Coordinates of C-alpha atoms (C1' of nucleotides) in Angstrom, one line a residue:
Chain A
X7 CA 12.9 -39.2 -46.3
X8 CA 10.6 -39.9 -43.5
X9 CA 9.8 -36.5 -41.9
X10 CA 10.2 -38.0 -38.4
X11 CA 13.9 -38.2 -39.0
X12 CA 13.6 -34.8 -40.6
X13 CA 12.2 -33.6 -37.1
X14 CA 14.6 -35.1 -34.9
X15 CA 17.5 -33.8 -36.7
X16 CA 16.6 -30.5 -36.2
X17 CA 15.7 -31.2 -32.8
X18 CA 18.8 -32.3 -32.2
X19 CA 20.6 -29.3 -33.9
X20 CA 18.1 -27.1 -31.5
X21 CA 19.6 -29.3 -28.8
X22 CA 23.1 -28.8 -29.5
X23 CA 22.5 -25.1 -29.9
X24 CA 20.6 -24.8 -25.9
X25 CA 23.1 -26.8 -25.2
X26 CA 26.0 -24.6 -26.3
X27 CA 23.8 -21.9 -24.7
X28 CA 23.0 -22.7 -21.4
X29 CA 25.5 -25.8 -20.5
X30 CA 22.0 -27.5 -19.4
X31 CA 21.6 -31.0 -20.3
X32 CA 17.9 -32.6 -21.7
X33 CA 17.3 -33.2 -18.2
X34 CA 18.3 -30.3 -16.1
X35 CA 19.1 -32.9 -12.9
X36 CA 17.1 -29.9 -10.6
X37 CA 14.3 -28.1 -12.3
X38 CA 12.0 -28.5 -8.9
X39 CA 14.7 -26.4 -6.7
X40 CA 15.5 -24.4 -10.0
X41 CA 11.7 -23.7 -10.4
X42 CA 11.6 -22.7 -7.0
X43 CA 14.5 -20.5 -6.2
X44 CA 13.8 -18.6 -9.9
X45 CA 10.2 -18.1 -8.6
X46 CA 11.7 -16.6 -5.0
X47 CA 13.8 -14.5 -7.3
X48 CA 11.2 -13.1 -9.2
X49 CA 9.3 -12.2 -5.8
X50 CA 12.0 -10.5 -4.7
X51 CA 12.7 -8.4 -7.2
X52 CA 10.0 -7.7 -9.6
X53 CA 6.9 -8.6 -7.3
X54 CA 4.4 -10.8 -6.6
X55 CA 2.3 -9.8 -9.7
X56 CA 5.4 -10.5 -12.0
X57 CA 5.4 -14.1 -10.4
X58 CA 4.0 -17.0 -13.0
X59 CA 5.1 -20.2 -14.1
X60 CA 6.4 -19.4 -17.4
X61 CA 8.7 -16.7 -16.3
X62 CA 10.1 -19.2 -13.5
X63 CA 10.7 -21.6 -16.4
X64 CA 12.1 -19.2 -17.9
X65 CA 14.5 -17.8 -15.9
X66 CA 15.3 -21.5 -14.9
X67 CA 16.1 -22.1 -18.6
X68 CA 13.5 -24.5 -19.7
X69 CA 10.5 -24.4 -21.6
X70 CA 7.3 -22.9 -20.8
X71 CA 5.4 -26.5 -20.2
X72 CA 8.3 -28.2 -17.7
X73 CA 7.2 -27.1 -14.6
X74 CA 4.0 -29.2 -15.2
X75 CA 5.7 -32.4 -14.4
X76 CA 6.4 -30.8 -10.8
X77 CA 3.9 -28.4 -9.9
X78 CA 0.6 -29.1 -11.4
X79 CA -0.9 -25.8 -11.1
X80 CA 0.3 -22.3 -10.1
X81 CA -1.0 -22.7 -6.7
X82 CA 0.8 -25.7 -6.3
X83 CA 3.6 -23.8 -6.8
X84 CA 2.8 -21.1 -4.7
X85 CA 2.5 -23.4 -2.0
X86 CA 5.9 -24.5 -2.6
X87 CA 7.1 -21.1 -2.4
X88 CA 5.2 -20.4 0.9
X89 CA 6.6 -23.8 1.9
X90 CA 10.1 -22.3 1.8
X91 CA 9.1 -19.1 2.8
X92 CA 7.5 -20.3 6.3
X93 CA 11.3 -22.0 6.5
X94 CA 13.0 -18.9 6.3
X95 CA 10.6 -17.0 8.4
X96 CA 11.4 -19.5 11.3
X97 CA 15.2 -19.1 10.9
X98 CA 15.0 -15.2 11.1
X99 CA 12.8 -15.4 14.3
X100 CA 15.2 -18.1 16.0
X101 CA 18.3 -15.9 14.7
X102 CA 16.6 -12.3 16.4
X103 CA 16.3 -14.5 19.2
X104 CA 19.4 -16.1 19.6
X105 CA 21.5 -12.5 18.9
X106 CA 19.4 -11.1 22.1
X107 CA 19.8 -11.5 25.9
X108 CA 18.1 -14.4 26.9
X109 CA 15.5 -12.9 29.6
X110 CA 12.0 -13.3 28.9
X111 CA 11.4 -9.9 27.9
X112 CA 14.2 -9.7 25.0
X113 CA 13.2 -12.9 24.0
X114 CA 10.1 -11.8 23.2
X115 CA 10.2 -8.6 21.9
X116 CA 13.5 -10.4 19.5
X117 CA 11.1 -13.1 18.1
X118 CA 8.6 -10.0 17.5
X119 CA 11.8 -8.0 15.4
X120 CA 12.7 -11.1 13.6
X121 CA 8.5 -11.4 12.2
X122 CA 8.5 -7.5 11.0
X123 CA 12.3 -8.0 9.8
X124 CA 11.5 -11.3 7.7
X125 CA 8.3 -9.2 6.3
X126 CA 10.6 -6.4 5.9
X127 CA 13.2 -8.1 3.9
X128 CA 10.8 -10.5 1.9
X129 CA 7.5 -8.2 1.5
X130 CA 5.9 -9.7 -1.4
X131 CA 6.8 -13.5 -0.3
X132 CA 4.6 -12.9 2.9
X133 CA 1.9 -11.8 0.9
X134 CA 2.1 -14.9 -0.8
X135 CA 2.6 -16.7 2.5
X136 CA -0.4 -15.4 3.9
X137 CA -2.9 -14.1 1.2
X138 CA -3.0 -17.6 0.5
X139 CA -6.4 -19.7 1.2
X140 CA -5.5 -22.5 3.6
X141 CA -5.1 -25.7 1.2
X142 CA -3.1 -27.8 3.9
X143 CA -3.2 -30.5 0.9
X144 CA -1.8 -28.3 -1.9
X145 CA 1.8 -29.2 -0.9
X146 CA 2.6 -31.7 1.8
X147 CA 5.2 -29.6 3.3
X148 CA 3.2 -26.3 3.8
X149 CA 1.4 -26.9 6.8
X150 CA 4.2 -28.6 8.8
X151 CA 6.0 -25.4 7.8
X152 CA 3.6 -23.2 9.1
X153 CA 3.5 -24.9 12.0
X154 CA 7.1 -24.7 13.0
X155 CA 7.1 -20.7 12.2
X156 CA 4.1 -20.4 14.9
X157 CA 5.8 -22.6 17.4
X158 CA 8.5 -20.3 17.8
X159 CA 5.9 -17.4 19.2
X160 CA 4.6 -20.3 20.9
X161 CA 7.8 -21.0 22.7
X162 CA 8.2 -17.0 23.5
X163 CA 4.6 -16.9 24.7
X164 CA 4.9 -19.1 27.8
X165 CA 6.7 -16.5 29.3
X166 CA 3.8 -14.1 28.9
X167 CA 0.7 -13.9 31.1
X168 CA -2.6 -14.6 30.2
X169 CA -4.4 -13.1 33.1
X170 CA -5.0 -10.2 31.4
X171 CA -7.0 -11.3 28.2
X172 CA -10.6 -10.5 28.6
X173 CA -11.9 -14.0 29.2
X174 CA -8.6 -15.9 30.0
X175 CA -8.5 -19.1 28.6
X176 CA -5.3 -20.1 29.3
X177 CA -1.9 -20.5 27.4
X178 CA -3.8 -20.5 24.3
X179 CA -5.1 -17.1 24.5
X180 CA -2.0 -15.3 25.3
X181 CA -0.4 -17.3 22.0
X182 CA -3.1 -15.9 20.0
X183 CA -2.7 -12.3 21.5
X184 CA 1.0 -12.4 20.7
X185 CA 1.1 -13.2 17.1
X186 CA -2.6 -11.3 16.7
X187 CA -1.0 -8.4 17.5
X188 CA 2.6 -9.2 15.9
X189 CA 1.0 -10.3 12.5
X190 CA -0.7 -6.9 12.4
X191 CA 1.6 -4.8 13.4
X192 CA 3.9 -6.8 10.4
X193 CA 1.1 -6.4 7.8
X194 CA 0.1 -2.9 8.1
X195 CA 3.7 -2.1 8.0
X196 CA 5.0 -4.1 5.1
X197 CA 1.8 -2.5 3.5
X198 CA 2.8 1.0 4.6
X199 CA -0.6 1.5 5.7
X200 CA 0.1 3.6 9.5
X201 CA -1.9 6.4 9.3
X202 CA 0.3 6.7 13.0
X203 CA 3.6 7.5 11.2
X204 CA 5.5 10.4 12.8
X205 CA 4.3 13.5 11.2
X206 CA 7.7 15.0 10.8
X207 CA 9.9 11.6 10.1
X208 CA 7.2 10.0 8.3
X209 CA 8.8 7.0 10.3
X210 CA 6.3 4.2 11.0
X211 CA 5.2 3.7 15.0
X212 CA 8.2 1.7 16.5
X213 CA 6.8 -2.0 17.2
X214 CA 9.1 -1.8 20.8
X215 CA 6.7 1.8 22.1
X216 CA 3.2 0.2 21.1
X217 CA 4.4 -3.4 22.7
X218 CA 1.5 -4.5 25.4
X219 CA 3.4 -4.4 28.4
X220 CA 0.9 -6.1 30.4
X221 CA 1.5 -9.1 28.4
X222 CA 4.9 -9.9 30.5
X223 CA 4.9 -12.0 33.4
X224 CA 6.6 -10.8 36.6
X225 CA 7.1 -7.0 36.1
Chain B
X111 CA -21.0 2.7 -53.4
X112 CA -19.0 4.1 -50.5
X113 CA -17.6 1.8 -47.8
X114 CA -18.5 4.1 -45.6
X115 CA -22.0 3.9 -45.5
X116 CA -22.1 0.0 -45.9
X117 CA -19.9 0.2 -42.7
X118 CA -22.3 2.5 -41.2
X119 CA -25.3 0.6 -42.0
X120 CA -24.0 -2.7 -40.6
X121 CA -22.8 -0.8 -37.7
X122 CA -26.7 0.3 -37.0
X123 CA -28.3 -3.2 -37.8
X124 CA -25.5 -4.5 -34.9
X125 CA -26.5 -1.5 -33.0
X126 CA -30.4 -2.3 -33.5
X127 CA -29.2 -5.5 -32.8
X128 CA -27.5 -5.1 -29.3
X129 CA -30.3 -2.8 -27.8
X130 CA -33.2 -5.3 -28.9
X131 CA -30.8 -7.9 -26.8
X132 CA -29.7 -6.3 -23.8
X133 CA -31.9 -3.0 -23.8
X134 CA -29.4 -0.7 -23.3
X135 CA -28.0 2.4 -25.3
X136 CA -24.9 2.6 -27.1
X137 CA -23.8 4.9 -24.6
X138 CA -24.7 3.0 -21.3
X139 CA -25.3 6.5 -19.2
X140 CA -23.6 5.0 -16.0
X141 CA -21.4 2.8 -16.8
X142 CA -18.5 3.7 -13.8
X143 CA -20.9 2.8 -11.1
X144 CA -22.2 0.0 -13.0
X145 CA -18.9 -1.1 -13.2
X146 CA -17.8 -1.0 -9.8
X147 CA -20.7 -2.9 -9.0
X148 CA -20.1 -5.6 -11.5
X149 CA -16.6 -5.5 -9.6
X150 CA -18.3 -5.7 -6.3
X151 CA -20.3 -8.6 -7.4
X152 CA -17.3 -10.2 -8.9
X153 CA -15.4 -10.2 -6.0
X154 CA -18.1 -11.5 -3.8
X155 CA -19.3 -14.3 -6.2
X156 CA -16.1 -15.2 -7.7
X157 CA -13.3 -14.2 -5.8
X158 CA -10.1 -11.9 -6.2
X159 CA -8.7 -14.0 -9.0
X160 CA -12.0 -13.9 -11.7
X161 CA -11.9 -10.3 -11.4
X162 CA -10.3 -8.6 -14.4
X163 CA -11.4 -5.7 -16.6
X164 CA -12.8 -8.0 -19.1
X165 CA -15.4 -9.7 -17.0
X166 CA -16.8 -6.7 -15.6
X167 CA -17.1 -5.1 -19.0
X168 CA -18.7 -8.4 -19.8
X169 CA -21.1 -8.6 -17.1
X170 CA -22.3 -4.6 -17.5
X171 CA -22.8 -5.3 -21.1
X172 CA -20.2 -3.6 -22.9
X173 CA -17.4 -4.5 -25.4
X174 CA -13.8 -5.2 -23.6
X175 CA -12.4 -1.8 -24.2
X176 CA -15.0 0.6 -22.9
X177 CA -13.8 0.2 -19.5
X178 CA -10.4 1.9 -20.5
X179 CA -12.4 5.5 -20.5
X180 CA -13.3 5.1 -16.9
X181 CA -10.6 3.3 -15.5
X182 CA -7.2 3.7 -17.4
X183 CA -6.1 0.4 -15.7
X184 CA -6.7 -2.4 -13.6
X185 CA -5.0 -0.7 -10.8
X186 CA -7.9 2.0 -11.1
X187 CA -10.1 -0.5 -11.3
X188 CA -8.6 -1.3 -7.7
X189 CA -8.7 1.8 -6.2
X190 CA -11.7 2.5 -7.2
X191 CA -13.4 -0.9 -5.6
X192 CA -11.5 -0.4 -2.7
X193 CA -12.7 3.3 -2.4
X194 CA -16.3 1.8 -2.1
X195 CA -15.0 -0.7 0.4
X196 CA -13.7 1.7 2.7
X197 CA -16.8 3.3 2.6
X198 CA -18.6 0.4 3.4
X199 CA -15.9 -0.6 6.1
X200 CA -17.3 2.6 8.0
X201 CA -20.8 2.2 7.6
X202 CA -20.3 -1.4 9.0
X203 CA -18.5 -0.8 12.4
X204 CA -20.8 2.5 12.7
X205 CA -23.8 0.3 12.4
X206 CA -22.5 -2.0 15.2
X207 CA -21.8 1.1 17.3
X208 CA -25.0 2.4 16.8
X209 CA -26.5 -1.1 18.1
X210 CA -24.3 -1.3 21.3
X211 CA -24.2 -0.2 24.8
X212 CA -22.8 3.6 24.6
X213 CA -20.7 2.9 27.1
X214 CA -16.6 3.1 26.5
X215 CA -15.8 -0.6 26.7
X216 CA -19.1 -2.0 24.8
X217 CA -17.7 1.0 21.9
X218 CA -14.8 -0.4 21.3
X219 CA -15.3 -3.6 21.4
X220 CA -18.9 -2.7 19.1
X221 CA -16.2 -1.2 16.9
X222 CA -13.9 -4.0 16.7
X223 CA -16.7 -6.5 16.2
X224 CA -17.9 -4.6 13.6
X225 CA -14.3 -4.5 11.6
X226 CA -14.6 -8.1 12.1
X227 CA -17.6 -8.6 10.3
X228 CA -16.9 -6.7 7.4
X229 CA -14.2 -9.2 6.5
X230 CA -16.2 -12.3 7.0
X231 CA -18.9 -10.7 4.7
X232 CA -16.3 -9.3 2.3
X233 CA -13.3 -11.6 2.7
X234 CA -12.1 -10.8 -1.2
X235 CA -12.8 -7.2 -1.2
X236 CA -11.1 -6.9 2.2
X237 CA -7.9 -8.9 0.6
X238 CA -8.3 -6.4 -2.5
X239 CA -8.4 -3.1 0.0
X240 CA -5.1 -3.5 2.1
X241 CA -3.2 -5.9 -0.4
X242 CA -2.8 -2.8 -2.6
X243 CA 0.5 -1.1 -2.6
X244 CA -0.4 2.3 -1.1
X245 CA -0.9 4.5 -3.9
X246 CA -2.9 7.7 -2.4
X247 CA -2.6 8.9 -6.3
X248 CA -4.0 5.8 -8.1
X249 CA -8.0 6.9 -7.0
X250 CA -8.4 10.6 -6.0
X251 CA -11.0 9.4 -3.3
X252 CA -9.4 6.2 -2.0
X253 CA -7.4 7.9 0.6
X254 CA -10.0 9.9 2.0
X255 CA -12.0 6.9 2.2
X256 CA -9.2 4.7 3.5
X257 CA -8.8 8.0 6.4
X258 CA -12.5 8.1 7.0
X259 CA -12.3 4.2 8.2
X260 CA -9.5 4.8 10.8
X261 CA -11.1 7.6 12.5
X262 CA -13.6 5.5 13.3
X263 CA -11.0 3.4 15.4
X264 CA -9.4 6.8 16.3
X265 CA -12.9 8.2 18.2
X266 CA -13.1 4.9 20.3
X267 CA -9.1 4.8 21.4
X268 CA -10.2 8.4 22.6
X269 CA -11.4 6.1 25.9
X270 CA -8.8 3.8 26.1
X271 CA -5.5 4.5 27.7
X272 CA -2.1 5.0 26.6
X273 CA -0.4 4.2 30.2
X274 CA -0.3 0.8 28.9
X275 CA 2.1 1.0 26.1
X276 CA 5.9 -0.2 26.4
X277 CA 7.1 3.1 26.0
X278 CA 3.7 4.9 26.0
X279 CA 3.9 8.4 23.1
X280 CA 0.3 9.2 24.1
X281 CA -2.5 8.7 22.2
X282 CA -1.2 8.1 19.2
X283 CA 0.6 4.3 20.3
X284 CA -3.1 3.5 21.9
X285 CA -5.0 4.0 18.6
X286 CA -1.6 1.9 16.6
X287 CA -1.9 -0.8 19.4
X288 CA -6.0 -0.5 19.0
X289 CA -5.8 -0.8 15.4
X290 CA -2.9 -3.1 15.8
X291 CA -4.6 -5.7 17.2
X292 CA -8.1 -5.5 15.5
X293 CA -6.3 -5.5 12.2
X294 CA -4.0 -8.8 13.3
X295 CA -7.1 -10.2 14.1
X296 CA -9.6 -10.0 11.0
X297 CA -6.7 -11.2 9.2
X298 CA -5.8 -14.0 10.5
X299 CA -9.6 -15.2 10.8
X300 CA -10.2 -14.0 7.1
X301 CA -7.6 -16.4 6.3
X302 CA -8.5 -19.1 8.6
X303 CA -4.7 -18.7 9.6
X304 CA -5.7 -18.9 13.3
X305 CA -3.5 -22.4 14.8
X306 CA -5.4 -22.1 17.7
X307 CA -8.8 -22.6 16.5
X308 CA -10.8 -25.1 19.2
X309 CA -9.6 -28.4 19.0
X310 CA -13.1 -29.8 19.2
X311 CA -15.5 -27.5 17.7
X312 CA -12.8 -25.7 15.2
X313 CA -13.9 -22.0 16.1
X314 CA -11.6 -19.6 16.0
X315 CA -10.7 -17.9 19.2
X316 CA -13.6 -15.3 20.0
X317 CA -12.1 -11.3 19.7
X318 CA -13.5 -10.6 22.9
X319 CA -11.7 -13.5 24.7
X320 CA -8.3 -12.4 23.6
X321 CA -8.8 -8.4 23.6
X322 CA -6.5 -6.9 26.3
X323 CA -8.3 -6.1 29.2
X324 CA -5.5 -2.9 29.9
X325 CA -6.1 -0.7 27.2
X326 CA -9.1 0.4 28.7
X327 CA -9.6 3.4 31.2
X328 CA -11.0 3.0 34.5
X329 CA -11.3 0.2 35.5
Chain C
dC187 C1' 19.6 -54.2 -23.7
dA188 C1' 14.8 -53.0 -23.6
dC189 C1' 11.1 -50.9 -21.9
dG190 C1' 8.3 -48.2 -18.9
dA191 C1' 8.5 -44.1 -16.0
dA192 C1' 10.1 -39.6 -15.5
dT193 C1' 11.2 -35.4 -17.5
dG194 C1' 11.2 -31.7 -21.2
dT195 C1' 9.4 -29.6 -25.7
dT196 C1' 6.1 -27.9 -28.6
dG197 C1' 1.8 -26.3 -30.1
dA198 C1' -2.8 -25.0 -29.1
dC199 C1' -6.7 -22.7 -26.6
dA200 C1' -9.0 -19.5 -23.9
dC201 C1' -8.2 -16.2 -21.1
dT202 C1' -6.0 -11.5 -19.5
dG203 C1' -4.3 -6.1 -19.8
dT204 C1' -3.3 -2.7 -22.9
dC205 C1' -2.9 -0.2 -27.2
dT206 C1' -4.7 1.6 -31.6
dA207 C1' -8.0 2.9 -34.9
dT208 C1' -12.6 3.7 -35.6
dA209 C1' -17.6 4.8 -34.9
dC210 C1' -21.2 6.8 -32.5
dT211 C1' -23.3 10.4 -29.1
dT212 C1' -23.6 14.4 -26.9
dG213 C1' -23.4 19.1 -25.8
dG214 C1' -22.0 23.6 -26.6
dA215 C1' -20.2 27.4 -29.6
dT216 C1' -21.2 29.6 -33.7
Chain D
dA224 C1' -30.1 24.8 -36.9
dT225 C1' -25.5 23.3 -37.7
dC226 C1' -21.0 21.9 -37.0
dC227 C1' -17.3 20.4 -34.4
dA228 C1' -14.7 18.8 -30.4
dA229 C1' -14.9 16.0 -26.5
dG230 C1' -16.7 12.0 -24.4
dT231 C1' -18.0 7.3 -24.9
dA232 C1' -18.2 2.6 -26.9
dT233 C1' -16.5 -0.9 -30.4
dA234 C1' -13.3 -4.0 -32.7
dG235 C1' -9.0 -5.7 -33.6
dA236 C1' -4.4 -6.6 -32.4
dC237 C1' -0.4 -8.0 -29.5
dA238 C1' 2.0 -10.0 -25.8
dG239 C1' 1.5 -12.4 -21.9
dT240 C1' -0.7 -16.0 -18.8
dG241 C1' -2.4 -21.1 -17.1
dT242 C1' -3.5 -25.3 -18.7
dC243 C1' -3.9 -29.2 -21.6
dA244 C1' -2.5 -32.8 -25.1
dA245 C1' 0.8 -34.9 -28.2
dC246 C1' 5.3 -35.9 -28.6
dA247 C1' 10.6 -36.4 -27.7
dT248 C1' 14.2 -37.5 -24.8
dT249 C1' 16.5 -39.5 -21.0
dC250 C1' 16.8 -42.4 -16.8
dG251 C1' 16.4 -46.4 -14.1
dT252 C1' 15.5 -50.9 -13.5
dG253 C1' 14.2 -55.3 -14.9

DNA sequence: CACGAATGTTGACACTGTCTATACTTGGAT
DNA sequence: ATCCAAGTATAGACAGTGTCAACATTCGTG
């Protein structure tokens, strides 16, 4: 009996039997999305450091070498992951944003709730999103991405005034004041790193009371 | 003949053997620090990802598991290199103090500048020092280190002012919004994150450029 | 239907952290 | 001086990881 035969009947018996187990066929139709959603899973609740291809094959039902024929290399997709992450990011910024009044002011500081709420809600995907070396080419989508999620502040930042930077060059400066200061005040909480925090609370510095107010236009 | 002593004898010629080659004891006398220099290097030559327990072992001369009497895991490991870090994150923004104009404004930005530097010149140990989860118990002197670095930033926010603020809590929101800011800003630069880098040349925006004029006194 | 491309499986290799058992060294108590 | 316990280093094992290569299966298109 040629062993060949011998192997794929027992393959196929191993098929049947996945089969049976997880109503997958050969081809699971979505591994990419699967791979992607199991590895924002993972992120979410067992942490960054618990985050690897094999347990996203894993927990996507395949086996441990699939998710080479999608994402090359681990930071491939981690880039993937950041991809959709910088998506989601935008969508909590716009939603803040449109839940507020619609003056300049609220606008602002809602854009600024929905950055420290997304990094809140989704702590150890930002850390991906932005521990990350920039590799614009590591996925084709991240960059475009990234660029959506800062032209939200940039929209919010027109309303701001940038006569009050140091050496005022313009729109530009004021952008990069806005999220300089929003990106930190985001990290060091997520990273629960305030030395500030109310000594009787423990509560962290409220982003609203240390909000430049010099930044608004017209007041 | 007893197994012992041929076990004992090969041990000695491997012994003999080792100390000819490397020229170091069995016990190595300091191997901690010469660990967390091995880390240090590490981190500086090969980035955040090649560092691991085994390759610090490796490059202080020592078999895999002798790092587990020192450090019980790689989380120590972490604490401890960030301990040195911090400490080094003083000296650095101290240094540029030392070398500026005494007066408020020149302080503070001196300070700032001097934050910034450290993470161009450390970028992976920087990462490794406020990507940690904060775990004051992990290294006994990590948080007094970690402390040490703010007050730095504290003594300069002693001359800026807190009128500024959205909701101004006194001194306390000027050295968050001082810290804030700074913090936002070595990030983003550390992880050449900034969107609004020169179109021409590709520099970042400059930290004096964008630092709000308004948080200082007097002026 | 056939065949190449796309997708998935399996096994291997070199790494990693961590645990255990063991050996050596040192320093202090007897 | 000697002996023993604590400190320190080694070696081997185990599970887990990324990555690669060989192979199997399925799909799509001619």
């Amino acid at each position: 009996m040629d062993s060949a035969i011998v192997n794929r009947n027992v393959d196929t018996v191993y098929f049947n039997w996945r089969k049976r187990l997880s109503d997958t066929k050969y081809h699971h139709g979505n591994l990419k999305q699967a791979l992607i959603e199991a590895g924002l899973d993972i992120l979410c609740a067992e942490g960054l450091e618990k985050l690897s291809l094999r347990a996203c094959a894993n927990r996507a039902g395949v086996s441990h070498g699939a998710p080479k024929n999608h994402f090359a290399t681990l930071a491939v997709l981690h880039g993937a992951l950041a991809t959709e992450g910088f998506k989601r990011f935008s969508a909590t910024m716009r939603e803040h944003m449109i839940n507020a009044p619609k003056d300049a002011k609220s606008q602002v500081l809602a854009s600024a709730q929905g950055y420290v709420a997304f990094v809140e809600e989704n702590k150890d995907l930002f850390r991906l999103m932005f521990s990350m070396e920039r590799q614009p080419d590591i996925y084709p989508e991240l960059l475009p991405a990234s660029r959506e999620a800062y032209s939200v502040l940039r929209e919010v930042a027109q309303n701001m005034s940038p006569e009050n930077c140091e050496n005022p060059q313009g729109q530009l400066s004021v952008e990069t004041m806005l999220w300089t200061f929003i990106h930190g005040y985001a990290v060091l909480k997520s990273n629960k790193q305030f030395y500030t925090a109310n000594a009787e609370t423990g509560a962290d510095p409220k982003l609203e009371d240390i909000f430049p107010r010099f930044l608004f236009k017209n007041e």
